[in-house]
Amino acid sequence: MTPTQLRAFTSVVRLGSVKAAAAELGVTEAAVSLHVAHLRKELEDRLFVPTASGLAFTPGGLRLASRAVEILGLQDRTVREVSQAGDGRRLLRLATSSLFAEHAAPGLIELFAGRADDLDVELSVRQPAQLPGLLAARTVDLAVGPALTQVPDFLVHQPFLTYEVVTVVGPRHPLAGRTLTAAQVRDQRWLLGPSAAGDQGAIPGLLRRLGVPEAQQSIFQSDAAAVEETRRGEGLSLALRFAVAADLAAGRLALVEGSALRASGTWAALALPAHSRPPAAAELWRFITSPRATQAMIRGAGVRVGRFRPSVHVTLWS
C-alpha cells in the first residue's frame, strides 16, 4: 500500500463518499476508486460497500482507516522533523477562522513565537467547517475557530476566549446612537469583513437572525477595511467590541443599540489527543489559556486596512 492510496481511503471514510473525497484531493472519482481497489485487492477486504444511507464499512475497513491516519501523520511528521533538524528550526502549523486570524492571532503569535528563537509559525486561514478535517489529515498541528457544540471523537476541544459582536456606524450616520429592531436595519447597507461569508460563528449567525439579504451585504478583504469604510460612509458594520473600543471612545464610530444587533461568541482550540500532538502544538495548547495570552490577543496590533501579513509568520489565505 502507498501513502497516496491511504490518503484517498481516509478521505472517503471521513467525508462519506468517493465524490467528496475526489473533490477534496483535487483528483477524479476514478482515481480515488482505483486507489481503493488496490487496497481491497492487497488486503483481501471489501473495506466498505455503498448503501441507500451512505457507505457501510467493514470492521477491517474501520481498522484500516484508524491505522492509515496514524501512518500518514507519522509520515508527515517525520518529513517535517527531518527538514527542521537540517536547519535547526521547528515549525508550528496553525489553522484558524478569518475572524481570529485578523483580530487575535497577531498578538498571540508574536508573544508565543517570541519565546523561542527556533520556532516558525505558519498560519492558514480556513472556513471553520474545514478545521476538523485538516487536523485529521495532519495537515495542521492545531486549529482555532468558533467553539463547537459537538466535537468529533478524534479531537479535543478547549474554549478559551469569549468576545462580543456589536453593530457600528459612522458618527454622522442617522442611526448612530439609536436603539432599533431587526426589521429597522435589515434593508440597510451592511459593510462586512470576510467572516460574514462563512456559515459558522457569531457574525454569520447574527446576520441570519437579522435576515439581512445578500444583496445588502458588501464583503471587504478584512474587518479593518469594512470598519474604515463604515467611518466614511453610510453603511452599518459588525465588529468585535474590543477591536473598535478606541474608535468608539474617540467618536470615530458610534453604536447602534438593540438586543438583535449584538451577539457573543467564543473561540476554541482544536487538536488531536495529547499523545498525537507535536511539542510546539502542545506548548501553544497550554499557553493559549494563560492570562498573558489573553491580553496579547485583545491588545495585539491586529490587522490594518490591507491584507494580513504580519512579519512574525507566514500567512496562507484560502
Short mmCIF file of C-alpha atoms in Angstrom, two decimals:
data_model
loop_
_atom_site.label_atom_id
_atom_site.label_comp_id
_atom_site.label_asym_id
_atom_site.label_seq_id
_atom_site.Cartn_x
_atom_site.Cartn_y
_atom_site.Cartn_z
CA MET A 1 0.00 0.00 0.00
CA THR A 2 1.15 3.55 -0.72
CA PRO A 3 0.60 6.88 1.07
CA THR A 4 -1.48 8.08 -1.90
CA GLN A 5 -3.79 5.10 -1.58
CA LEU A 6 -4.13 5.57 2.17
CA ARG A 7 -4.81 9.28 1.78
CA ALA A 8 -7.60 8.55 -0.73
CA PHE A 9 -9.14 5.94 1.55
CA THR A 10 -9.07 8.13 4.69
CA SER A 11 -10.77 10.93 2.75
CA VAL A 12 -13.53 8.55 1.69
CA VAL A 13 -14.00 7.44 5.30
CA ARG A 14 -14.06 10.97 6.68
CA LEU A 15 -16.28 12.51 4.00
CA GLY A 16 -18.56 9.54 3.39
CA SER A 17 -18.32 9.38 -0.39
CA VAL A 18 -15.87 8.85 -3.23
CA LYS A 19 -17.15 12.03 -4.93
CA ALA A 20 -16.45 14.22 -1.89
CA ALA A 21 -13.03 12.63 -1.40
CA ALA A 22 -12.11 13.29 -5.04
CA ALA A 23 -13.15 16.93 -4.73
CA GLU A 24 -11.08 17.40 -1.57
CA LEU A 25 -7.99 15.74 -3.05
CA GLY A 26 -8.32 17.51 -6.41
CA VAL A 27 -8.43 14.28 -8.44
CA THR A 28 -11.07 12.37 -10.38
CA GLU A 29 -13.52 9.94 -8.80
CA ALA A 30 -11.97 7.23 -10.97
CA ALA A 31 -8.56 7.88 -9.40
CA VAL A 32 -9.96 7.56 -5.88
CA SER A 33 -11.81 4.36 -6.83
CA LEU A 34 -8.61 2.93 -8.32
CA HIS A 35 -6.64 3.61 -5.11
CA VAL A 36 -9.38 1.96 -3.04
CA ALA A 37 -9.46 -1.02 -5.43
CA HIS A 38 -5.71 -1.57 -4.96
CA LEU A 39 -6.16 -1.57 -1.18
CA ARG A 40 -9.07 -4.02 -1.41
CA LYS A 41 -7.02 -6.39 -3.55
CA GLU A 42 -3.92 -6.22 -1.37
CA LEU A 43 -5.79 -6.60 1.92
CA GLU A 44 -8.45 -9.00 0.61
CA ASP A 45 -11.19 -6.96 2.27
CA ARG A 46 -14.05 -5.00 0.66
CA LEU A 47 -13.41 -2.16 3.18
CA PHE A 48 -16.81 -0.57 2.51
CA VAL A 49 -19.97 -1.03 0.45
CA PRO A 50 -22.46 1.60 -0.77
CA THR A 51 -25.95 1.58 0.76
CA ALA A 52 -29.02 3.77 0.41
CA SER A 53 -27.93 5.67 3.53
CA GLY A 54 -24.28 6.11 2.51
CA LEU A 55 -21.19 3.95 2.88
CA ALA A 56 -21.14 0.95 5.22
CA PHE A 57 -17.63 -0.01 6.35
CA THR A 58 -16.41 -3.47 7.22
CA PRO A 59 -14.58 -3.99 10.54
CA GLY A 60 -11.38 -4.27 8.55
CA GLY A 61 -12.16 -1.02 6.73
CA LEU A 62 -12.56 0.85 10.00
CA ARG A 63 -9.32 -0.63 11.35
CA LEU A 64 -7.51 0.44 8.19
CA ALA A 65 -8.93 3.96 8.48
CA SER A 66 -7.63 4.33 12.03
CA ARG A 67 -4.21 2.95 11.20
CA ALA A 68 -3.97 4.96 7.96
CA VAL A 69 -4.41 8.23 9.87
CA GLU A 70 -1.55 7.21 12.17
CA ILE A 71 0.68 6.18 9.27
CA LEU A 72 0.08 9.35 7.27
CA GLY A 73 0.50 11.53 10.33
CA LEU A 74 3.78 9.82 11.18
CA GLN A 75 4.99 10.24 7.61
CA ASP A 76 4.18 13.95 7.53
CA ARG A 77 5.66 14.49 10.98
CA THR A 78 8.85 12.61 10.06
CA VAL A 79 9.35 14.64 6.88
CA ARG A 80 8.79 17.86 8.82
CA GLU A 81 11.10 16.91 11.69
CA VAL A 82 13.90 15.81 9.35
CA SER A 83 13.63 19.09 7.46
CA GLN A 84 13.60 21.09 10.67
CA ALA A 85 16.58 19.21 12.04
CA GLY A 86 18.53 20.19 8.96
CA ASP A 87 18.17 23.91 9.62
CA GLY A 88 17.76 23.76 13.39
CA ARG A 89 14.23 25.16 13.40
CA ARG A 90 10.75 23.95 14.41
CA LEU A 91 7.52 24.65 12.53
CA LEU A 92 4.06 25.01 14.06
CA ARG A 93 1.21 24.82 11.53
CA LEU A 94 -1.83 26.72 12.81
CA ALA A 95 -5.20 26.99 11.01
CA THR A 96 -7.80 29.50 12.18
CA SER A 97 -11.02 31.18 11.17
CA SER A 98 -10.65 34.58 9.48
CA LEU A 99 -12.07 36.46 12.48
CA PHE A 100 -9.48 35.02 14.86
CA ALA A 101 -6.69 35.41 12.30
CA GLU A 102 -7.38 39.09 11.90
CA HIS A 103 -8.05 40.20 15.46
CA ALA A 104 -6.38 37.83 17.91
CA ALA A 105 -3.72 35.78 16.09
CA PRO A 106 -1.19 38.62 15.58
CA GLY A 107 -0.79 39.35 19.28
CA LEU A 108 -0.88 35.67 20.27
CA ILE A 109 1.68 34.53 17.71
CA GLU A 110 4.03 37.43 18.30
CA LEU A 111 4.12 36.68 22.03
CA PHE A 112 4.26 32.89 21.66
CA ALA A 113 6.85 32.77 18.87
CA GLY A 114 8.94 35.39 20.64
CA ARG A 115 9.52 32.95 23.49
CA ALA A 116 11.51 30.56 21.25
CA ASP A 117 14.17 31.64 18.76
CA ASP A 118 13.93 28.34 16.84
CA LEU A 119 10.17 28.42 16.17
CA ASP A 120 8.36 29.43 12.99
CA VAL A 121 4.56 29.62 12.90
CA GLU A 122 2.67 29.08 9.64
CA LEU A 123 -0.89 30.38 9.76
CA SER A 124 -3.54 29.31 7.26
CA VAL A 125 -6.98 30.97 7.23
CA ARG A 126 -9.78 28.46 6.68
CA GLN A 127 -13.52 28.07 6.95
CA PRO A 128 -14.39 26.66 10.41
CA ALA A 129 -16.02 23.58 8.88
CA GLN A 130 -12.65 22.60 7.37
CA LEU A 131 -10.71 22.58 10.64
CA PRO A 132 -11.52 19.03 11.88
CA GLY A 133 -10.58 17.55 8.51
CA LEU A 134 -7.26 19.40 8.41
CA LEU A 135 -6.37 18.05 11.84
CA ALA A 136 -7.47 14.52 10.93
CA ALA A 137 -5.25 14.59 7.84
CA ARG A 138 -2.34 16.02 9.89
CA THR A 139 -2.24 18.98 7.51
CA VAL A 140 -2.10 21.32 10.52
CA ASP A 141 -0.96 20.85 14.11
CA LEU A 142 -3.56 22.95 15.91
CA ALA A 143 -6.70 24.86 14.88
CA VAL A 144 -8.70 27.77 16.31
CA GLY A 145 -12.27 28.63 15.38
CA PRO A 146 -15.77 29.09 16.81
CA ALA A 147 -16.49 26.88 19.81
CA LEU A 148 -18.28 23.68 18.79
CA THR A 149 -21.42 22.23 20.31
CA GLN A 150 -20.46 18.77 19.04
CA VAL A 151 -16.79 17.75 18.95
CA PRO A 152 -15.62 14.87 16.72
CA ASP A 153 -14.49 11.84 18.72
CA PHE A 154 -10.93 12.04 17.41
CA LEU A 155 -10.37 15.65 18.60
CA VAL A 156 -10.11 17.55 21.87
CA HIS A 157 -11.71 20.98 22.27
CA GLN A 158 -10.71 23.86 24.54
CA PRO A 159 -12.74 27.12 24.62
CA PHE A 160 -10.51 29.98 25.73
CA LEU A 161 -11.81 33.47 24.82
CA THR A 162 -15.30 34.99 24.65
CA TYR A 163 -15.93 38.14 22.59
CA GLU A 164 -18.85 40.46 21.83
CA VAL A 165 -20.02 41.50 18.36
CA VAL A 166 -21.63 44.94 18.11
CA THR A 167 -23.22 46.98 15.31
CA VAL A 168 -21.43 50.23 14.47
CA VAL A 169 -21.91 53.17 12.10
CA GLY A 170 -20.09 56.39 11.32
CA PRO A 171 -20.63 59.21 13.85
CA ARG A 172 -22.83 61.20 11.43
CA HIS A 173 -24.98 58.28 10.35
CA PRO A 174 -28.70 58.89 11.03
CA LEU A 175 -28.89 55.64 13.03
CA ALA A 176 -25.97 56.49 15.32
CA GLY A 177 -26.85 56.02 18.98
CA ARG A 178 -30.38 54.79 18.31
CA THR A 179 -31.98 51.61 19.68
CA LEU A 180 -33.51 49.63 16.83
CA THR A 181 -35.09 46.31 15.94
CA ALA A 182 -34.01 43.82 13.28
CA ALA A 183 -36.77 45.00 10.94
CA GLN A 184 -35.47 48.59 11.08
CA VAL A 185 -31.94 47.71 9.94
CA ARG A 186 -32.48 44.65 7.74
CA ASP A 187 -32.52 46.56 4.46
CA GLN A 188 -29.71 48.96 5.28
CA ARG A 189 -26.37 48.64 3.50
CA TRP A 190 -24.03 46.38 5.52
CA LEU A 191 -20.24 46.68 5.21
CA LEU A 192 -18.69 43.42 6.40
CA GLY A 193 -15.43 41.52 6.73
CA PRO A 194 -14.67 38.07 5.24
CA SER A 195 -16.04 36.19 8.28
CA ALA A 196 -19.56 37.22 7.19
CA ALA A 197 -19.26 34.94 4.15
CA GLY A 198 -18.96 31.79 6.30
CA ASP A 199 -21.58 29.51 7.79
CA GLN A 200 -20.30 29.25 11.36
CA GLY A 201 -19.52 31.79 14.06
CA ALA A 202 -21.14 34.74 15.79
CA ILE A 203 -21.19 37.12 12.81
CA PRO A 204 -22.85 34.79 10.24
CA GLY A 205 -25.30 33.74 12.94
CA LEU A 206 -26.20 37.35 13.73
CA LEU A 207 -26.74 38.16 10.06
CA ARG A 208 -29.06 35.16 9.70
CA ARG A 209 -31.08 36.22 12.74
CA LEU A 210 -31.37 39.74 11.35
CA GLY A 211 -32.40 38.36 7.97
CA VAL A 212 -30.08 40.69 6.04
CA PRO A 213 -30.42 39.96 2.28
CA GLU A 214 -27.19 39.12 0.47
CA ALA A 215 -27.90 41.99 -1.92
CA GLN A 216 -27.44 44.38 1.01
CA GLN A 217 -24.08 42.93 2.07
CA SER A 218 -20.74 44.25 0.84
CA ILE A 219 -17.85 41.96 1.84
CA PHE A 220 -14.39 43.54 2.21
CA GLN A 221 -10.99 41.83 2.36
CA SER A 222 -10.76 42.41 6.12
CA ASP A 223 -12.85 43.65 9.03
CA ALA A 224 -10.48 46.60 9.28
CA ALA A 225 -11.29 47.63 5.70
CA ALA A 226 -15.03 47.29 6.35
CA VAL A 227 -14.81 49.42 9.51
CA GLU A 228 -12.71 52.03 7.71
CA GLU A 229 -15.39 52.31 5.02
CA THR A 230 -18.06 52.50 7.73
CA ARG A 231 -16.36 55.52 9.28
CA ARG A 232 -16.60 57.34 5.95
CA GLY A 233 -19.84 56.01 4.50
CA GLU A 234 -23.47 55.36 5.15
CA GLY A 235 -23.41 51.65 5.94
CA LEU A 236 -23.58 49.57 9.10
CA SER A 237 -20.86 47.15 10.15
CA LEU A 238 -20.44 44.30 12.63
CA ALA A 239 -17.29 44.49 14.71
CA LEU A 240 -15.67 42.96 17.78
CA ARG A 241 -16.17 45.36 20.67
CA PHE A 242 -12.56 45.12 21.84
CA ALA A 243 -11.33 45.82 18.31
CA VAL A 244 -13.32 49.08 17.94
CA ALA A 245 -13.20 50.26 21.57
CA ALA A 246 -10.72 53.04 20.77
CA ASP A 247 -12.79 54.27 17.80
CA LEU A 248 -15.95 54.31 19.91
CA ALA A 249 -14.23 56.21 22.72
CA ALA A 250 -12.80 58.77 20.29
CA GLY A 251 -16.11 59.30 18.47
CA ARG A 252 -14.87 57.90 15.17
CA LEU A 253 -17.62 55.25 15.34
CA ALA A 254 -20.98 55.03 17.09
CA LEU A 255 -23.04 52.08 18.31
CA VAL A 256 -26.44 51.10 17.04
CA GLU A 257 -28.16 49.58 20.08
CA GLY A 258 -30.70 46.80 20.33
CA SER A 259 -30.73 43.21 21.54
CA ALA A 260 -31.00 41.97 17.95
CA LEU A 261 -27.88 43.94 16.94
CA ARG A 262 -25.30 42.31 19.17
CA ALA A 263 -24.08 38.79 19.83
CA SER A 264 -21.40 36.93 21.73
CA GLY A 265 -19.06 34.25 20.50
CA THR A 266 -16.31 32.05 21.87
CA TRP A 267 -13.09 30.92 20.23
CA ALA A 268 -11.83 27.42 20.95
CA ALA A 269 -8.68 25.48 20.20
CA LEU A 270 -8.98 22.12 18.44
CA ALA A 271 -6.28 19.48 18.37
CA LEU A 272 -5.61 15.77 18.23
CA PRO A 273 -5.20 14.00 21.59
CA ALA A 274 -2.10 14.89 23.59
CA HIS A 275 -0.08 11.84 22.53
CA SER A 276 -0.51 12.79 18.84
CA ARG A 277 0.50 16.46 19.11
CA PRO A 278 3.91 17.83 18.09
CA PRO A 279 5.71 19.52 21.03
CA ALA A 280 5.13 23.06 19.69
CA ALA A 281 1.37 22.42 19.39
CA ALA A 282 1.29 21.05 22.94
CA GLU A 283 3.07 24.20 24.15
CA LEU A 284 0.57 26.51 22.42
CA TRP A 285 -2.34 24.42 23.73
CA ARG A 286 -1.17 25.13 27.28
CA PHE A 287 -0.21 28.75 26.61
CA ILE A 288 -3.39 29.87 24.85
CA THR A 289 -5.47 29.86 28.07
CA SER A 290 -2.97 31.87 30.10
CA PRO A 291 -3.69 35.49 31.19
CA ARG A 292 -0.68 36.72 29.20
CA ALA A 293 -2.05 35.12 26.03
CA THR A 294 -5.50 36.63 26.60
CA GLN A 295 -4.05 40.10 27.00
CA ALA A 296 -1.88 39.65 23.90
CA MET A 297 -4.90 38.62 21.80
CA ILE A 298 -7.08 41.50 22.98
CA ARG A 299 -4.39 44.17 22.95
CA GLY A 300 -2.39 42.99 19.95
CA ALA A 301 -1.90 45.12 16.88
CA GLY A 302 -4.45 43.19 14.85
CA VAL A 303 -4.62 43.80 11.14
CA ARG A 304 -4.60 47.09 9.29
CA VAL A 305 -6.75 48.03 6.32
CA GLY A 306 -4.74 45.96 3.84
CA ARG A 307 -4.15 42.22 3.73
CA PHE A 308 -2.99 40.49 6.90
CA ARG A 309 0.72 39.72 6.57
CA PRO A 310 2.50 40.22 9.88
CA SER A 311 6.24 39.71 9.86
CA VAL A 312 6.39 37.08 12.59
CA HIS A 313 5.00 34.25 10.49
CA VAL A 314 3.77 33.12 7.10
CA THR A 315 0.09 33.64 6.36
CA LEU A 316 -1.73 31.47 3.82
CA TRP A 317 -5.16 32.74 2.80
CA SER A 318 -7.53 30.24 1.27
#
